Structures are given as structure tokens and as C-alpha cells.
Coordinates of C-alpha atoms in Angstrom, one line a residue:
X1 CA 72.4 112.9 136.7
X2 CA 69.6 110.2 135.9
X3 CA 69.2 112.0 132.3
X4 CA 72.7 112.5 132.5
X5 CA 73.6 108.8 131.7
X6 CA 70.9 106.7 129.5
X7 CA 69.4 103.8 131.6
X8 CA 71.0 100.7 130.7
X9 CA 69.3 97.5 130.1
X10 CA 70.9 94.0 129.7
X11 CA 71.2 92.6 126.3
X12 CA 68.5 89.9 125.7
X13 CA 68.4 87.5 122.2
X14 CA 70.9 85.3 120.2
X15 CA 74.1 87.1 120.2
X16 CA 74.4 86.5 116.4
X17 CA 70.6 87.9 116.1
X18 CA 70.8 91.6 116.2
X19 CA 73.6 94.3 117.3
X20 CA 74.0 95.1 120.9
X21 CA 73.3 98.5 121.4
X22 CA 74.7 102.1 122.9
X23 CA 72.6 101.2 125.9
X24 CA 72.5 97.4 126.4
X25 CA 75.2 95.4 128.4
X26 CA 76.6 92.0 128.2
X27 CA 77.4 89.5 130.6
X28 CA 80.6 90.4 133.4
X29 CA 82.8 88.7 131.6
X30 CA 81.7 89.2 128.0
X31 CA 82.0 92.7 128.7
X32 CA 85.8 92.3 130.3
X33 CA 86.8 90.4 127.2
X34 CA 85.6 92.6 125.1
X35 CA 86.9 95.7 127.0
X36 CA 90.3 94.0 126.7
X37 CA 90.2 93.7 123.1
X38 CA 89.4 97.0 122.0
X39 CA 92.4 98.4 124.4
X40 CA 94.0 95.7 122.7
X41 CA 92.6 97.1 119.4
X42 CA 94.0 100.8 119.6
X43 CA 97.3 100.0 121.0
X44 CA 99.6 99.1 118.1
X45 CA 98.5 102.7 116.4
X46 CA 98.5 104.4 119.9
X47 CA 102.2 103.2 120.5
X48 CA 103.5 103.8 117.3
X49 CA 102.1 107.1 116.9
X50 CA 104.3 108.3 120.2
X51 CA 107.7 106.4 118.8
X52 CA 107.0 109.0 115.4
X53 CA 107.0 112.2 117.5
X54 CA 109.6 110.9 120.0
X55 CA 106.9 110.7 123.0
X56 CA 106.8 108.2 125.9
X57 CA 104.6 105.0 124.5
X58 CA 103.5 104.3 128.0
X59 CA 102.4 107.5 128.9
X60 CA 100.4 107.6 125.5
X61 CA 98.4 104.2 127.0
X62 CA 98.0 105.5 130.1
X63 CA 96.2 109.0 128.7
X64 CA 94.4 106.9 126.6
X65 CA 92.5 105.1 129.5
X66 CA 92.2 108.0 131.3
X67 CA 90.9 109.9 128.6
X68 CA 88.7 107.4 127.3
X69 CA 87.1 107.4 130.5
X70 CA 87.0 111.0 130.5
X71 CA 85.1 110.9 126.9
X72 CA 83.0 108.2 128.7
X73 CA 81.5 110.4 131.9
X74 CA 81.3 113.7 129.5
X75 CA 79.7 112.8 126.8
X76 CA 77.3 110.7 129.1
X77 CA 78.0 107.1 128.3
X78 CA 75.9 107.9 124.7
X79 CA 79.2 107.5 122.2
X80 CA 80.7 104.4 122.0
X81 CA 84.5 105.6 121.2
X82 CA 87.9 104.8 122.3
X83 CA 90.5 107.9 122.7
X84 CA 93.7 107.2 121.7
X85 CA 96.8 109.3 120.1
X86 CA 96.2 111.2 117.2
X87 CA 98.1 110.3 114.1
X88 CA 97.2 114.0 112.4
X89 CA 99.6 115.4 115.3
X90 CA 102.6 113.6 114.0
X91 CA 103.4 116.0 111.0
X92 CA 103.0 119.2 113.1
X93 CA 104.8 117.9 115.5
X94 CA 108.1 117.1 113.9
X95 CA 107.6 120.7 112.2
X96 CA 107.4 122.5 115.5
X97 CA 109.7 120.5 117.4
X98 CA 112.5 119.4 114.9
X99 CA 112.7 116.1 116.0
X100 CA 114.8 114.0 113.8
X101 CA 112.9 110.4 114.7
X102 CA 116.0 108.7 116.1
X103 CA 113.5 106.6 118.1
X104 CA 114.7 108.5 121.3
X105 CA 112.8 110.8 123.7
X106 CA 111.6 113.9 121.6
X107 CA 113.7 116.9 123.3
X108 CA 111.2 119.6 122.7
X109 CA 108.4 117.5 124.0
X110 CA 107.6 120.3 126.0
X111 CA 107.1 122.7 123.2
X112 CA 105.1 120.1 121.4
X113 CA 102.9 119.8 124.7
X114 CA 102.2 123.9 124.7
X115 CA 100.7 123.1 120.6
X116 CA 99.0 120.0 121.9
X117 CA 96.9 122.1 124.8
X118 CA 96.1 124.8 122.0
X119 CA 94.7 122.7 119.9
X120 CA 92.9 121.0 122.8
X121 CA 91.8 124.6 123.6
X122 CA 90.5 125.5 120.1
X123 CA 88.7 121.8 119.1
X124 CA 86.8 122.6 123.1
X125 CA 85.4 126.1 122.4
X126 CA 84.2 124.4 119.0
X127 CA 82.4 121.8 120.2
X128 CA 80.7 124.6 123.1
X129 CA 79.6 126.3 119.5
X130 CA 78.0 123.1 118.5
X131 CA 76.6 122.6 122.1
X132 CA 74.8 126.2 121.1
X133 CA 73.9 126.3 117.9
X134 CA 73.1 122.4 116.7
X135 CA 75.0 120.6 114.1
X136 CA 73.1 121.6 111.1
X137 CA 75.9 123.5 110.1
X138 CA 78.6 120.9 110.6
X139 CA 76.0 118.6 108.7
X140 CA 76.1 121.2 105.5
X141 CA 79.7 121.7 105.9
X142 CA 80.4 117.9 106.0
X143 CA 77.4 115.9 104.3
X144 CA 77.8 112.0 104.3
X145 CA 79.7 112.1 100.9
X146 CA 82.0 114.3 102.4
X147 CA 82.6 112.6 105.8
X148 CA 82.3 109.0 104.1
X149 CA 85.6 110.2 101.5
X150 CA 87.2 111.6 105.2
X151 CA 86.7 108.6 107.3
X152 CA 87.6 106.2 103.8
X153 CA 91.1 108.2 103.6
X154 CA 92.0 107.9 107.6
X155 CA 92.4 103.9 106.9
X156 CA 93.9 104.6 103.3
X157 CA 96.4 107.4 104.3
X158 CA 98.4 104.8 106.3
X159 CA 98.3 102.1 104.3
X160 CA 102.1 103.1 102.9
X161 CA 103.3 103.5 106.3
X162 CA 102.1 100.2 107.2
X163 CA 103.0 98.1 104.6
X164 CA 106.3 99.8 104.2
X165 CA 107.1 98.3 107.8
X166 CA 107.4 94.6 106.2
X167 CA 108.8 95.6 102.5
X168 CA 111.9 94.2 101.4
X169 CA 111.9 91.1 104.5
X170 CA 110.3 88.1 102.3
X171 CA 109.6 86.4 106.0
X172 CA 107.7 89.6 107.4
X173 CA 105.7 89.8 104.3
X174 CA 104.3 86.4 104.4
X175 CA 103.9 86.4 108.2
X176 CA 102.3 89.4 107.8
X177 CA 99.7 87.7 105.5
X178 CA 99.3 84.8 107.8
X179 CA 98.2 87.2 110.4
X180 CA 95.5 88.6 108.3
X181 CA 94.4 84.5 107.6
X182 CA 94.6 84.0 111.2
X183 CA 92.3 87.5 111.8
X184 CA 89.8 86.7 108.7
X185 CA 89.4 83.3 109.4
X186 CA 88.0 83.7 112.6
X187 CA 85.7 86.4 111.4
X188 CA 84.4 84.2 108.7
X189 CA 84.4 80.5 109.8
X190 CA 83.6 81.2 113.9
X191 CA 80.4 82.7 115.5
X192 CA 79.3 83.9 118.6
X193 CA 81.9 85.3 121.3
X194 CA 84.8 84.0 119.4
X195 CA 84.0 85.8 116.3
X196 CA 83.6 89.1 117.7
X197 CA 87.3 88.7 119.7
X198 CA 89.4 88.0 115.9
X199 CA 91.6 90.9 116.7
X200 CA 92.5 89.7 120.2
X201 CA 92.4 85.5 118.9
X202 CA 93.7 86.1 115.6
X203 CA 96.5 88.2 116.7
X204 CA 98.1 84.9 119.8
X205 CA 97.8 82.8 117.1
X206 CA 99.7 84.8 114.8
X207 CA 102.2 85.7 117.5
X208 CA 102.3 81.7 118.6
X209 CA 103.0 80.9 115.1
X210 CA 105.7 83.6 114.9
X211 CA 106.8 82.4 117.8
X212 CA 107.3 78.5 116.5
X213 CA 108.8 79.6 113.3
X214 CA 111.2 82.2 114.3
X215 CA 112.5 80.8 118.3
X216 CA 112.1 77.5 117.3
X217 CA 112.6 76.7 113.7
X218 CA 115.2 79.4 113.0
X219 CA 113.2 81.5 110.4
X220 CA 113.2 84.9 110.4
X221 CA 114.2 87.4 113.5
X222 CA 113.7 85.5 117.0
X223 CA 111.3 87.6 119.6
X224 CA 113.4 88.5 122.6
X225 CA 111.8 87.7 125.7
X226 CA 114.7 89.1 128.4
X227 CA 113.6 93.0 128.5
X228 CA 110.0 92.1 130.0
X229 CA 112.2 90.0 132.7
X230 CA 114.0 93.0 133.3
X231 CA 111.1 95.4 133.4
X232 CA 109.2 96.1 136.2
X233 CA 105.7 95.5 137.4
X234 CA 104.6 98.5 138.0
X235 CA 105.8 102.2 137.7
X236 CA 104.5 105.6 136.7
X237 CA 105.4 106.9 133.5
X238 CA 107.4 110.6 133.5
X239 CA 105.6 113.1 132.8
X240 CA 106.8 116.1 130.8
X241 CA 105.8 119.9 131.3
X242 CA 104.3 121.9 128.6
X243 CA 106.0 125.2 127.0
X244 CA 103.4 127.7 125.4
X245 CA 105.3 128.9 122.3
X246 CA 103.4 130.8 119.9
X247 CA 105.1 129.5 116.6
X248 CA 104.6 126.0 117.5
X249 CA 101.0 126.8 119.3
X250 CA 100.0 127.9 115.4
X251 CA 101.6 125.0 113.8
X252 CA 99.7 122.3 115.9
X253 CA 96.2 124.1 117.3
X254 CA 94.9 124.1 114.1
X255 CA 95.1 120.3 113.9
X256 CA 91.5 120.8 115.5
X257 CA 89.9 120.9 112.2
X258 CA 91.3 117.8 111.0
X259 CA 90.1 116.1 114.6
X260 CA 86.8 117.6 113.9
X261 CA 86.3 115.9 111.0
X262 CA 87.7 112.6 112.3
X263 CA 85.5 112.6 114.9
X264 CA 82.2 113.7 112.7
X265 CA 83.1 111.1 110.7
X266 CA 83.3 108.4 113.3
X267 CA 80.3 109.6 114.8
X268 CA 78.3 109.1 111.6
X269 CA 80.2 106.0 110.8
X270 CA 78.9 104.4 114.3
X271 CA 75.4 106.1 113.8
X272 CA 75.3 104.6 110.5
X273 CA 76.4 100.9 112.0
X274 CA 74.0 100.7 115.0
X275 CA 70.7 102.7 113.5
X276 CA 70.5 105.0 116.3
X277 CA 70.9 108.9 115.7
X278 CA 73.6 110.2 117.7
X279 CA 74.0 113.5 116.4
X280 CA 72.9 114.9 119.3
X281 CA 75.6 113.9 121.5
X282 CA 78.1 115.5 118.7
X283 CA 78.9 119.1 120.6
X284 CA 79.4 116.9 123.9
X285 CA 81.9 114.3 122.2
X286 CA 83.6 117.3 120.7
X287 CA 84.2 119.1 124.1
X288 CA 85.1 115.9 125.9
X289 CA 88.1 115.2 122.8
X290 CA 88.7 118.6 123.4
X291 CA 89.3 118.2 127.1
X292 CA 91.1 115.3 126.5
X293 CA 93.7 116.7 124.4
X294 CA 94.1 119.4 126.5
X295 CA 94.5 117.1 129.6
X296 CA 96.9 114.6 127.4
X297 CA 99.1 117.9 126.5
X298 CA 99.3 119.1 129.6
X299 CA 101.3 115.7 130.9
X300 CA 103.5 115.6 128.0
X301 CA 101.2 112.7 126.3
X302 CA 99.9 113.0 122.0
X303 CA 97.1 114.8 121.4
X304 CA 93.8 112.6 121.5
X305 CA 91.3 111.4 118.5
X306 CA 88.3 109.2 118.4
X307 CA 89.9 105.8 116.9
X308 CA 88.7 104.4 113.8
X309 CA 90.6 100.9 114.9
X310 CA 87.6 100.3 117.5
X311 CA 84.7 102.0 115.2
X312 CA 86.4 98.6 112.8
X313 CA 86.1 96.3 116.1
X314 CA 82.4 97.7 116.6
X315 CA 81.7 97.1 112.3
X316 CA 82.6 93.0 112.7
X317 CA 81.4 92.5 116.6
X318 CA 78.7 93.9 115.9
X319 CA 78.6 95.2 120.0
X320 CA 78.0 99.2 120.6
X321 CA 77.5 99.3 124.1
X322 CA 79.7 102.5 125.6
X323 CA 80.6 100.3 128.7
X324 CA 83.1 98.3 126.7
X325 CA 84.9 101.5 126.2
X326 CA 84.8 101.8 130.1
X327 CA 86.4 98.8 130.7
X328 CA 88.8 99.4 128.1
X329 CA 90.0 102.6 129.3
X330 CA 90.0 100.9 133.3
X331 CA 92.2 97.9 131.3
X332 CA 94.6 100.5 129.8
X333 CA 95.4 102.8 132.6
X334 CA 96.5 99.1 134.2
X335 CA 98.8 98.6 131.3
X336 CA 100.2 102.1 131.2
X337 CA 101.0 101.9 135.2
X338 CA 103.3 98.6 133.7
X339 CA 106.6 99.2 132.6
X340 CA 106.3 95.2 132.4
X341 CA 103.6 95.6 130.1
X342 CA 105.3 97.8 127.7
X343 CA 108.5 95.3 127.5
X344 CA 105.5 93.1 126.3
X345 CA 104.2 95.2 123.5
X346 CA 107.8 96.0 121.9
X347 CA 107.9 92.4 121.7
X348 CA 105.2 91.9 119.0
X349 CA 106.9 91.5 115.8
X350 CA 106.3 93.8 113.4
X351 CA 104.8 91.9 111.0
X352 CA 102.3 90.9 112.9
X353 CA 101.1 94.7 113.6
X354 CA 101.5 95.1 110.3
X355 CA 99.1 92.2 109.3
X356 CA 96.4 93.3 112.5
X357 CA 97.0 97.1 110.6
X358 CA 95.9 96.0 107.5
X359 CA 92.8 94.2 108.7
X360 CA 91.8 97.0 110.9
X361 CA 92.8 99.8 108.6
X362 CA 90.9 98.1 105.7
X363 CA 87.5 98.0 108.3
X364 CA 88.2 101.6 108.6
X365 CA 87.8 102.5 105.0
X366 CA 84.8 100.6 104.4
X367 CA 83.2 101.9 107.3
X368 CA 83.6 104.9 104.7
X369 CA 82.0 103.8 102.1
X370 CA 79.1 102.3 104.2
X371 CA 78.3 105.6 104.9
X372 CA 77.5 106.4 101.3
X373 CA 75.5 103.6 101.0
X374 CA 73.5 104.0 104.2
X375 CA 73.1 107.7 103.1
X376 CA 72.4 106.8 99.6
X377 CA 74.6 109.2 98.7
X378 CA 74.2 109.4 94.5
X379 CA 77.7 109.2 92.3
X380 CA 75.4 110.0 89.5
X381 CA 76.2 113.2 90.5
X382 CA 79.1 114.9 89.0
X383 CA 79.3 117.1 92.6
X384 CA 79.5 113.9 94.2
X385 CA 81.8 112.0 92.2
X386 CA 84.2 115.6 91.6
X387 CA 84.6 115.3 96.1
X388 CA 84.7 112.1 96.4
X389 CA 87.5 111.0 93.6
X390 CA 89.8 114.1 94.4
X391 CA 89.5 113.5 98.5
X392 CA 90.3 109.6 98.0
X393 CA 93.5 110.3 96.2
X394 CA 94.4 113.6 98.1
X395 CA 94.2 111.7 101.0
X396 CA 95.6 108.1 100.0
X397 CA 98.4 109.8 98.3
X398 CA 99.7 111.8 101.1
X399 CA 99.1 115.0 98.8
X400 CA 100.4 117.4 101.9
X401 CA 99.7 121.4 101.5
X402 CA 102.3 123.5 103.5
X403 CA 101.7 127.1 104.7
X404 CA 105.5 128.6 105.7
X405 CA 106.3 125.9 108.6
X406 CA 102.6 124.7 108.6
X407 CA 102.2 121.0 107.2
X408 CA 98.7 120.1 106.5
X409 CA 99.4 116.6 106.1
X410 CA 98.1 114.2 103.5
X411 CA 94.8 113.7 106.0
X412 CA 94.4 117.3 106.6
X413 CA 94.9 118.8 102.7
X414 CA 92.2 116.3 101.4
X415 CA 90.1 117.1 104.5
X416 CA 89.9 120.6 103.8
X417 CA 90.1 119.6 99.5
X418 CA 86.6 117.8 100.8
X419 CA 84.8 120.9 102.3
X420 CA 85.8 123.1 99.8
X421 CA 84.9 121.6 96.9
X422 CA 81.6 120.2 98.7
X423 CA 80.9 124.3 99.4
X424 CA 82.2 125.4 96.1
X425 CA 80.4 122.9 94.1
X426 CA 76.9 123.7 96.2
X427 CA 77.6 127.5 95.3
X428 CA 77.6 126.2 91.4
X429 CA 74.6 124.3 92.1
X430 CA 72.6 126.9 94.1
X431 CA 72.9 129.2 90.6

């Protein structure tokens, strides 16, 4: 197990000085705060993803911890990654399970479940292949301009349904904006502890200010405070059983792919960020999101996906060590045991999510493009250019393929646009 689990050493040096590695740890309570804010960081994508497929948001934060910490002990403590719930699922979802989105419990969550574990199954058993044969060729099928245009259109592809939230209320726009001040200030004008916890600082101050203008002043709509009265402290979420029907089991297992290349991508994005190869460690983190799924499925919870929210944490703090992500998962299995703590989440206003989306959406997508400039990946190229250009707008577009009752979705059609062209492109080359 000593090989198992790299041997950690505490970080030493200025803070602002040099990145804190895969392997390094911080102070107790450094590490706590830190832990908080990335399960702070995944949770406004990781409960809204389960509202969109009609899923319990609780139970999605409670699988989240647990399968964080799951990712965590497989995959050795080498990946620094949070799991939370998979946006590529929604489509599928709604196309196997007919949900309307009336903001009610799904009714076929059970036959969404069955897809879930499939696709859990399937994205497994690839990353065993990977585990056998090396990555080399993942690492043809996806080179850096590929998986920089994939992980670039995961932050652009829900830039619509983010800002769409606030369109139309002049109040939510602005407060929306003051969120990202409130977030980009800190990053720029603050150092040291403070400046690696903007998401967490910048987004109480936002809320404080929300809370002044709208409770006290009168603008915009007030937050309610009397459903976390009413809420409990603590109480298990319900779970939901899975039903294995093949229709939907086809619809949603091949959803796999498109985690494959979100997680790839990630991978390469963090590699790229912290100078240290972890390719490697790419069949394990494969089998472990694999698991994951599978385990979230099986409980009626989304299907799982490395988040990009906490690879945009990692980009501006500047900390990489995998036991944050340990403490974050331990932090959100607390929260997702709280009914009390949900009541608290439904009270963020919108626009403030919408604000702390933009900021960590936006870090997303230039964690993209830093992977063609850490590959030096060359646009004089017309291959390059041809996969890049037609991935980006695929992808930011929502361009969405459909096979019978089999959505690709606007992040799975540019996805597979991506390796296609890349392959079809190298055939033209090769000749």
C-alpha cells in the first residue's frame, strides 16, 4: 500500500512563491478551508444539474463526497479532482425518461438510474483497457489541440444556460456583475490565503450585499430565510432503485465517451497547471469515475464527472495537493446528511450563482487554451486550426447530433466532431 499512496511531504516556501503540489500538504486549517471551498466550488453546478433531470439535489452532494473520496483511495491520492454530477447526462436523461422539468422529483428516476450504471459499466472496462495497454492511443485519438478545444467548450457550452438565468431582470443582471467584481477583486488586489479562497470570499460578500439591497433596501426579490428554520438538521436523503431497461441503457451508456474526454481533458489540463506528468494515473482515474457512476446510479444519484469548476479553483490558487479533495468530499457527505443545509443552498439567489458561473466557467475555458500553449500546439496549421474552429462553435453553439431517440448533446457532437476530424485530417496528412 506504501506505493499505493505517494509519500506526502509538508509544503515548505512563500505561499505566493511556487504551486503546492499533488503530493505536498498545508497547514490543518489551510487545508480545511480550502477543502470547504472547493465543495463549495462544485455545488451550484452539482445542484443544478439534479433540478434539470428531476433528481434529489441532496443526494447528488452526498454521492459527490462519497465518490470523491472514492476517486481519492482508487486512483491513489495522485489526481487532484473533485466528482460531482455530470452535466453530459442531462440530455439523455430527459430522452430516456420523459421528464418534462416541472422542477419535481423525476418519476422515471429509476429507469434513468439502470442508463446511469451502464454507462458507469462501459466508461470502467475502458479505463481497465487503458490500465492494459497505456494511453498512447487515447494520446493519438485526443492530442492537446483536441482535448484543449474539448475542455475550452465544457465552460463555453453553458454559458447560454447560465446567463439566461438573469436575462430580462435588470436587478439580477447587475448583481450578477457585482458578484464577479466581488470574485475578481479578490483574485487581483489580495494575496496569500485570502486570494486563493475568492470563490468562497467573493461569493458572502456578494450574498451580504444581496442581502442589504434586496431584505433591507427593498430592491429586487428578498432571500427567504424561513425554509432552513423549518428544515432539519440532519436526515438521509431517499434513495431510488435502478430499472435496467435496454432502450434507455443505450440512450445514456454511451455518455461514457463524452466523460472520457472530460476527464482526459482535465487530466491534461491539471498536468499542464502543476508540471508534473500524470498520465500515468489516467486508466486508474478512468476506473475509479467509472465506479463512481456506477455506485451514484445504483442509489438513484447523476452520473459522475471530473469537475472543471475545481480544475478553475486549482488554475487561480495555485494549490494541487489531492488531500484538499479529501476534505472536500468528508465536508460534502456532512452537507448532503443536512436537509438544513440544502434549505441553505436554495437560498442563494440566482444571480449570484450566475455571477460565481461565469467566473468559474470562464477559468474553465482558459484552462483550454492553456493547454495549447503549454503544448505549443501550432494554428499555423490548417489541421489544427480546421479542429479547433469547428469544435469551439460545435460545442459553444449547442450544435446537438441525434441518432433516433439518442441526443448527443452540444458537448458530445463537437466532442466526437473533435476526434474525427483530428483522425481524418492525420489520414490526409499521413498521404
Amino acid at each position: 500500500m506504501s506505493n499505493w499512496f505517494p509519500k506526502w511531504r509538508p509544503y515548505e516556501g512563500s505561499i505566493d512563491a511556487r504551486p503546492v503540489g499533488t503530493a505536498e500538504y498545508l497547514p490543518p486549517a489551510q487545508t480545511l478551508i480550502l477543502g470547504v471551498q472547493h465543495a463549495f466550488a462544485m455545488f451550484g453546478a452539482t445542484v443544478l444539474a439534479p433540478f434539470l433531470m428531476g433528481f434529489d439535489p441532496n443526494l447528488a452532494i452526498l454521492m459527490s463526497g462519497i465518490c470523491t473520496i472514492l476517486f481519492f483511495l482508487i486512483t491513489g491520492g495522485r489526481v487532484p479532482s473533485y466528482l460531482g454530477s455530470s452535466f453530459a447526462f442531462i440530455g439523455v436523461v430527459i430522452a430516456a425518461t420523459g421528464y418534462a422539468g416541472a422542477g419535481g422529483l423525476n418519476p422515471n428516476i429509476g429507469v434513468a438510474a439502470g442508463g446511469i450504471i451502464a454507462c458507469g459499466v462501459l466508461y470502467a472496462l475502458m479505463g481497465v483497457l487503458v490500465m492494459a495497454t497505456g494511453t498512447r492511443w487515447i494520446e493519438k485519438l485526443m492530442p492537446p489541440v483536441v482535448t484543449g478545444a474539448v475542455v475550452m467548450i465544457i465552460g463555453l457550452n453553458l454559458a447560454p444556460v447560465t446567463v439566461k438565468n438573469v436575462m430580462g431582470n435588470t436587478f439580477n443582471m447587475w448583481m450578477s456583475l457585482v458578484t464577479v467584481l466581488c470574485m475578481g477583486s479578490i483574485a487581483v488586489f489580495t494575496k496569500g490565503l485570502v486570494q486563493r479562497l475568492l470563490l468562497l470570499i467573493g461569493l458572502l460578500l456578494a450574498y451580504f450585499i444581496y442581502y442589504i439591497l434586496s431584505n433591507v433596501m427593498g430592491y429586487g426579490t428578498a432571500i427567504d430565510f424561513a425554509p432552513i428554520q423549518q428544515a432539519g438538521w440532519f436526515g438521509v436523503p431517499s434513495f431510488h432503485a435502478p430499472v435496467f431497461d435496454i432502450n434507455a441503457m443505450l440512450i445514456i451508456a454511451p455518455i461514457a465517451l463524452i466523460l472520457i474526454a472530460e476527464n482526459l481533458g482535465h487530466i491534461k489540463a491539471v498536468g499542464a497547471m502543476t508540471g508534473e506528468n500524470l498520465d500515468p494515473h489516467i486508466g486508474k482515474a478512468f476506473v475509479a469515475d467509472g465506479i463512481a457512476t456506477t455506485l451514484a446510479g445504483g442509489v438513484g444519484a447523476p452520473g459522475m464527472t471530473t469537475y472543471g469548476e475545481n480544475i478553475g479553483v486549482m488554475a487561480v490558487t495555485r494549490v494541487y495537493s489531492t488531500i484538499i479533495f479529501a476534505v472536500a468530499g468528508v465536508f460534502a457527505v456532512f452537507l448532503g446528511l443536512s436537509p438544513k443545509f440544502g434549505a441553505i443552498i436554495h437560498t442563494i439567489p440566482t444571480a449570484i450563482l450566475t455571477g460565481a458561473s461565469i467566473v468559474v466557467f470562464g477559468l474553465i475555458t482558459i484552462a483550454g487554451a492553456k493547454i495549447w500553449i503549454e503544448n505549443k500546439v501550432d494554428f499555423s496549421q490548417n489541421k489544427n486550426l480546421m479542429v479547433a474552429a469547428v469544435t469551439i462553435i460545435l460545442g459553444t453553439g449547442d450544435f446537438a447530433l441525434t441518432f433516433g431517440n439518442f441526443n448527443l448533446g452540444g458537448i458530445g457532437t463537437a466532442t466526437f466532431a473533435a476526434l474525427f476530424l483530428n483522425w481524418f485530417f492525420s489520414l490526409v496528412d499521413k498521404k
